[in-house]
Amino acid sequence: MNLTSVSTSYNNISIYTRKTSSQVTSSFLTNSSSDDSDSILDYYHDLCKKYPNISFRLEDIQTRSKMPSEPPYLGYNNSFNQIGDNFGNPGQCSITIDKKVIENMQKDTVYKEIVYSYIENLEAQQVGYLQHASQEGMSCFAHVLEDNNGVLAPSTKYVHDAFSTEEDIRKIWNTGVSNKEIVKTLEQLKDDMFDTYLAMLEQSERTKDKIIINDDSMKEDTITGNVFGVENSSIYQQIVEL
């Protein structure tokens, strides 16, 4: 790995995204921890201790890809496993590490040293990333360390708003609030309002027709001497004599 190019690599590997919400469910998927998962977590926690000024999250892309989209599968073992505060906030170096990266670090000393070097470089280059985020109109960002067939695949995710916390996401899902339901409700309200409008329009047309009919009837009655249903015999007689 050419570490001299790391400082400028963010300009080529950045991922731009927005914070989104999804559909609703009443509970989250859960996985039981195995000895292997404990090993992953232990190694991850030791790595986090090595860099106390960085906020970390642990991801499991492979497992998440196999899970249904609702509810969302969070991080590793259905948890962000966040170590550190203010994840993704400006001025806070924040890194998401995938499980595969941890596994390769456990098996390969060279790979491990590459990851350590990259993390240290990311921490040192925060000012450059912050300036790039500002130029792109983004307010928050976090680095992502993934593995691509045994090769470290870093990227940077920029967002307009603060990254959601695990607590926020669980609260949204467990309370049944989502963009999809809101849109559905608005669409239903729109349909109901449109139906009401059509009913009012139809009633208005019927009233208009009734007024026209009554007006024509009154004109006929006036000519025949019957105004408001009462025949004026003297006027009628005069018209007949003429």
Short mmCIF file of N, CA and C in Angstrom, two decimals, residues 85-171:
data_model
loop_
_atom_site.label_atom_id
_atom_site.label_comp_id
_atom_site.label_asym_id
_atom_site.label_seq_id
_atom_site.Cartn_x
_atom_site.Cartn_y
_atom_site.Cartn_z
N ASP A 85 -17.61 8.90 21.27
CA ASP A 85 -18.78 9.77 21.14
C ASP A 85 -18.73 10.57 19.85
N ASN A 86 -19.88 11.21 19.57
CA ASN A 86 -20.00 12.18 18.46
C ASN A 86 -19.63 11.58 17.11
N PHE A 87 -20.08 10.36 16.86
CA PHE A 87 -19.71 9.69 15.60
C PHE A 87 -20.17 10.51 14.40
N GLY A 88 -19.22 10.79 13.51
CA GLY A 88 -19.51 11.50 12.28
C GLY A 88 -19.57 13.00 12.38
N ASN A 89 -19.50 13.54 13.57
CA ASN A 89 -19.60 14.99 13.74
C ASN A 89 -18.32 15.68 13.26
N PRO A 90 -18.45 16.94 12.81
CA PRO A 90 -17.27 17.68 12.36
C PRO A 90 -16.21 17.76 13.47
N GLY A 91 -14.99 17.53 13.11
CA GLY A 91 -13.90 17.59 14.08
C GLY A 91 -13.66 16.29 14.81
N GLN A 92 -14.54 15.31 14.64
CA GLN A 92 -14.39 14.02 15.29
C GLN A 92 -14.03 12.96 14.26
N CYS A 93 -12.84 12.40 14.38
CA CYS A 93 -12.46 11.32 13.47
C CYS A 93 -13.33 10.11 13.77
N SER A 94 -14.06 9.63 12.77
CA SER A 94 -15.01 8.53 12.95
C SER A 94 -14.77 7.47 11.89
N ILE A 95 -14.73 6.21 12.32
CA ILE A 95 -14.41 5.11 11.39
C ILE A 95 -15.34 3.93 11.64
N THR A 96 -15.91 3.42 10.55
CA THR A 96 -16.65 2.16 10.58
C THR A 96 -15.77 1.06 10.01
N ILE A 97 -15.60 -0.02 10.75
CA ILE A 97 -14.76 -1.13 10.31
C ILE A 97 -15.62 -2.36 10.09
N ASP A 98 -15.45 -2.99 8.94
CA ASP A 98 -16.22 -4.20 8.66
C ASP A 98 -15.59 -5.42 9.33
N LYS A 99 -16.44 -6.38 9.63
CA LYS A 99 -15.99 -7.61 10.28
C LYS A 99 -14.86 -8.30 9.51
N LYS A 100 -14.95 -8.29 8.18
CA LYS A 100 -13.94 -8.96 7.36
C LYS A 100 -12.55 -8.34 7.57
N VAL A 101 -12.51 -7.04 7.80
CA VAL A 101 -11.24 -6.38 8.05
C VAL A 101 -10.63 -6.90 9.35
N ILE A 102 -11.47 -7.02 10.37
CA ILE A 102 -11.00 -7.54 11.66
C ILE A 102 -10.49 -8.97 11.50
N GLU A 103 -11.24 -9.79 10.77
CA GLU A 103 -10.83 -11.18 10.56
C GLU A 103 -9.47 -11.26 9.88
N ASN A 104 -9.27 -10.44 8.86
CA ASN A 104 -7.99 -10.47 8.15
C ASN A 104 -6.85 -9.93 9.01
N MET A 105 -7.15 -8.97 9.86
CA MET A 105 -6.13 -8.46 10.76
C MET A 105 -5.69 -9.54 11.75
N GLN A 106 -6.64 -10.39 12.16
CA GLN A 106 -6.31 -11.47 13.09
C GLN A 106 -5.39 -12.50 12.45
N LYS A 107 -5.54 -12.69 11.13
CA LYS A 107 -4.80 -13.75 10.44
C LYS A 107 -3.50 -13.27 9.78
N ASP A 108 -3.46 -11.97 9.43
CA ASP A 108 -2.36 -11.48 8.60
C ASP A 108 -1.71 -10.26 9.26
N THR A 109 -0.47 -10.42 9.70
CA THR A 109 0.23 -9.34 10.38
C THR A 109 0.48 -8.15 9.46
N VAL A 110 0.81 -8.42 8.20
CA VAL A 110 1.04 -7.33 7.24
C VAL A 110 -0.24 -6.55 7.02
N TYR A 111 -1.32 -7.27 6.84
CA TYR A 111 -2.64 -6.63 6.64
C TYR A 111 -2.97 -5.76 7.86
N LYS A 112 -2.70 -6.28 9.04
CA LYS A 112 -2.98 -5.55 10.29
C LYS A 112 -2.20 -4.24 10.32
N GLU A 113 -0.94 -4.28 9.95
CA GLU A 113 -0.12 -3.07 9.98
C GLU A 113 -0.60 -2.04 8.96
N ILE A 114 -1.08 -2.54 7.83
CA ILE A 114 -1.64 -1.62 6.81
C ILE A 114 -2.86 -0.90 7.37
N VAL A 115 -3.72 -1.65 8.06
CA VAL A 115 -4.92 -1.04 8.64
C VAL A 115 -4.53 -0.01 9.70
N TYR A 116 -3.59 -0.36 10.57
CA TYR A 116 -3.14 0.58 11.59
C TYR A 116 -2.60 1.87 10.97
N SER A 117 -1.79 1.70 9.92
CA SER A 117 -1.21 2.87 9.26
C SER A 117 -2.29 3.74 8.63
N TYR A 118 -3.27 3.09 8.06
CA TYR A 118 -4.34 3.85 7.41
C TYR A 118 -5.16 4.61 8.44
N ILE A 119 -5.47 3.96 9.56
CA ILE A 119 -6.23 4.62 10.62
C ILE A 119 -5.48 5.84 11.14
N GLU A 120 -4.20 5.68 11.37
CA GLU A 120 -3.38 6.79 11.87
C GLU A 120 -3.34 7.94 10.86
N ASN A 121 -3.29 7.59 9.60
CA ASN A 121 -3.27 8.63 8.56
C ASN A 121 -4.61 9.36 8.49
N LEU A 122 -5.72 8.61 8.63
CA LEU A 122 -7.04 9.23 8.62
C LEU A 122 -7.18 10.23 9.76
N GLU A 123 -6.70 9.84 10.93
CA GLU A 123 -6.77 10.73 12.08
C GLU A 123 -5.96 12.00 11.85
N ALA A 124 -4.80 11.85 11.21
CA ALA A 124 -3.92 13.00 10.97
C ALA A 124 -4.46 13.93 9.88
N GLN A 125 -5.28 13.38 8.99
CA GLN A 125 -5.75 14.15 7.84
C GLN A 125 -7.18 14.68 8.01
N GLN A 126 -7.68 14.76 9.23
CA GLN A 126 -9.06 15.19 9.45
C GLN A 126 -9.36 16.57 8.91
N VAL A 127 -8.41 17.48 9.00
CA VAL A 127 -8.63 18.84 8.51
C VAL A 127 -8.91 18.84 7.02
N GLY A 128 -8.14 18.03 6.27
CA GLY A 128 -8.36 17.95 4.83
C GLY A 128 -9.73 17.38 4.48
N TYR A 129 -10.15 16.37 5.19
CA TYR A 129 -11.47 15.80 4.94
C TYR A 129 -12.58 16.78 5.30
N LEU A 130 -12.38 17.53 6.38
CA LEU A 130 -13.37 18.51 6.80
C LEU A 130 -13.51 19.61 5.76
N GLN A 131 -12.41 20.05 5.21
CA GLN A 131 -12.45 21.07 4.16
C GLN A 131 -13.16 20.55 2.92
N HIS A 132 -12.90 19.30 2.57
CA HIS A 132 -13.55 18.70 1.40
C HIS A 132 -15.06 18.58 1.62
N ALA A 133 -15.46 18.20 2.82
CA ALA A 133 -16.88 18.10 3.14
C ALA A 133 -17.56 19.45 2.99
N SER A 134 -16.89 20.50 3.49
CA SER A 134 -17.45 21.85 3.39
C SER A 134 -17.59 22.29 1.94
N GLN A 135 -16.61 21.97 1.12
CA GLN A 135 -16.66 22.33 -0.30
C GLN A 135 -17.81 21.63 -1.02
N GLU A 136 -18.15 20.45 -0.57
CA GLU A 136 -19.24 19.68 -1.19
C GLU A 136 -20.59 19.97 -0.56
N GLY A 137 -20.63 20.88 0.40
CA GLY A 137 -21.89 21.24 1.03
C GLY A 137 -22.38 20.21 2.04
N MET A 138 -21.46 19.37 2.53
CA MET A 138 -21.81 18.35 3.52
C MET A 138 -21.35 18.81 4.90
N SER A 139 -22.08 18.36 5.92
CA SER A 139 -21.75 18.79 7.27
C SER A 139 -21.06 17.72 8.10
N CYS A 140 -21.31 16.44 7.79
CA CYS A 140 -20.75 15.36 8.60
C CYS A 140 -20.16 14.28 7.69
N PHE A 141 -19.21 13.53 8.24
CA PHE A 141 -18.62 12.44 7.44
C PHE A 141 -18.01 11.40 8.36
N ALA A 142 -17.84 10.20 7.80
CA ALA A 142 -17.19 9.11 8.53
C ALA A 142 -16.45 8.24 7.53
N HIS A 143 -15.34 7.70 7.94
CA HIS A 143 -14.55 6.82 7.09
C HIS A 143 -15.05 5.38 7.22
N VAL A 144 -14.93 4.64 6.15
CA VAL A 144 -15.38 3.24 6.13
C VAL A 144 -14.23 2.36 5.67
N LEU A 145 -13.90 1.35 6.46
CA LEU A 145 -12.86 0.39 6.10
C LEU A 145 -13.52 -0.95 5.82
N GLU A 146 -13.52 -1.34 4.54
CA GLU A 146 -14.07 -2.61 4.12
C GLU A 146 -12.97 -3.46 3.51
N ASP A 147 -13.30 -4.71 3.21
CA ASP A 147 -12.34 -5.61 2.59
C ASP A 147 -12.88 -6.10 1.25
N ASN A 148 -12.01 -6.08 0.25
CA ASN A 148 -12.39 -6.55 -1.08
C ASN A 148 -11.42 -7.66 -1.50
N ASN A 149 -11.85 -8.90 -1.24
CA ASN A 149 -11.01 -10.06 -1.60
C ASN A 149 -9.61 -9.98 -1.00
N GLY A 150 -9.55 -9.66 0.27
CA GLY A 150 -8.27 -9.64 0.95
C GLY A 150 -7.51 -8.34 0.83
N VAL A 151 -8.09 -7.35 0.18
CA VAL A 151 -7.44 -6.05 0.02
C VAL A 151 -8.27 -4.99 0.75
N LEU A 152 -7.62 -4.16 1.54
CA LEU A 152 -8.31 -3.10 2.26
C LEU A 152 -8.95 -2.13 1.27
N ALA A 153 -10.25 -1.88 1.44
CA ALA A 153 -10.99 -1.01 0.53
C ALA A 153 -11.61 0.14 1.33
N PRO A 154 -10.86 1.24 1.49
CA PRO A 154 -11.37 2.37 2.27
C PRO A 154 -12.24 3.31 1.45
N SER A 155 -13.12 4.01 2.13
CA SER A 155 -13.94 5.03 1.49
C SER A 155 -14.36 6.03 2.57
N THR A 156 -14.99 7.10 2.15
CA THR A 156 -15.48 8.10 3.10
C THR A 156 -16.92 8.44 2.75
N LYS A 157 -17.76 8.40 3.74
CA LYS A 157 -19.18 8.69 3.54
C LYS A 157 -19.50 10.08 4.07
N TYR A 158 -20.00 10.94 3.19
CA TYR A 158 -20.38 12.30 3.57
C TYR A 158 -21.91 12.40 3.63
N VAL A 159 -22.40 13.11 4.63
CA VAL A 159 -23.85 13.27 4.79
C VAL A 159 -24.19 14.72 5.13
N HIS A 160 -25.44 15.10 4.86
CA HIS A 160 -25.88 16.46 5.16
C HIS A 160 -26.20 16.65 6.64
N ASP A 161 -26.71 15.60 7.27
CA ASP A 161 -27.13 15.68 8.66
C ASP A 161 -26.28 14.75 9.52
N ALA A 162 -26.48 14.85 10.82
CA ALA A 162 -25.73 14.00 11.75
C ALA A 162 -26.10 12.54 11.54
N PHE A 163 -25.16 11.65 11.78
CA PHE A 163 -25.42 10.22 11.68
C PHE A 163 -26.39 9.80 12.79
N SER A 164 -27.34 8.94 12.44
CA SER A 164 -28.30 8.45 13.43
C SER A 164 -27.60 7.56 14.44
N THR A 165 -28.00 7.68 15.68
CA THR A 165 -27.49 6.78 16.71
C THR A 165 -28.32 5.50 16.70
N GLU A 166 -27.78 4.46 17.30
CA GLU A 166 -28.51 3.20 17.39
C GLU A 166 -29.81 3.40 18.16
N GLU A 167 -29.76 4.21 19.19
CA GLU A 167 -30.95 4.48 20.00
C GLU A 167 -32.03 5.17 19.18
N ASP A 168 -31.62 6.13 18.35
CA ASP A 168 -32.58 6.86 17.51
C ASP A 168 -33.28 5.91 16.54
N ILE A 169 -32.50 5.05 15.89
CA ILE A 169 -33.07 4.13 14.90
C ILE A 169 -34.04 3.16 15.54
N ARG A 170 -33.65 2.60 16.68
CA ARG A 170 -34.53 1.66 17.36
C ARG A 170 -35.83 2.34 17.81
N LYS A 171 -35.72 3.57 18.26
CA LYS A 171 -36.89 4.31 18.70
C LYS A 171 -37.85 4.55 17.54
#
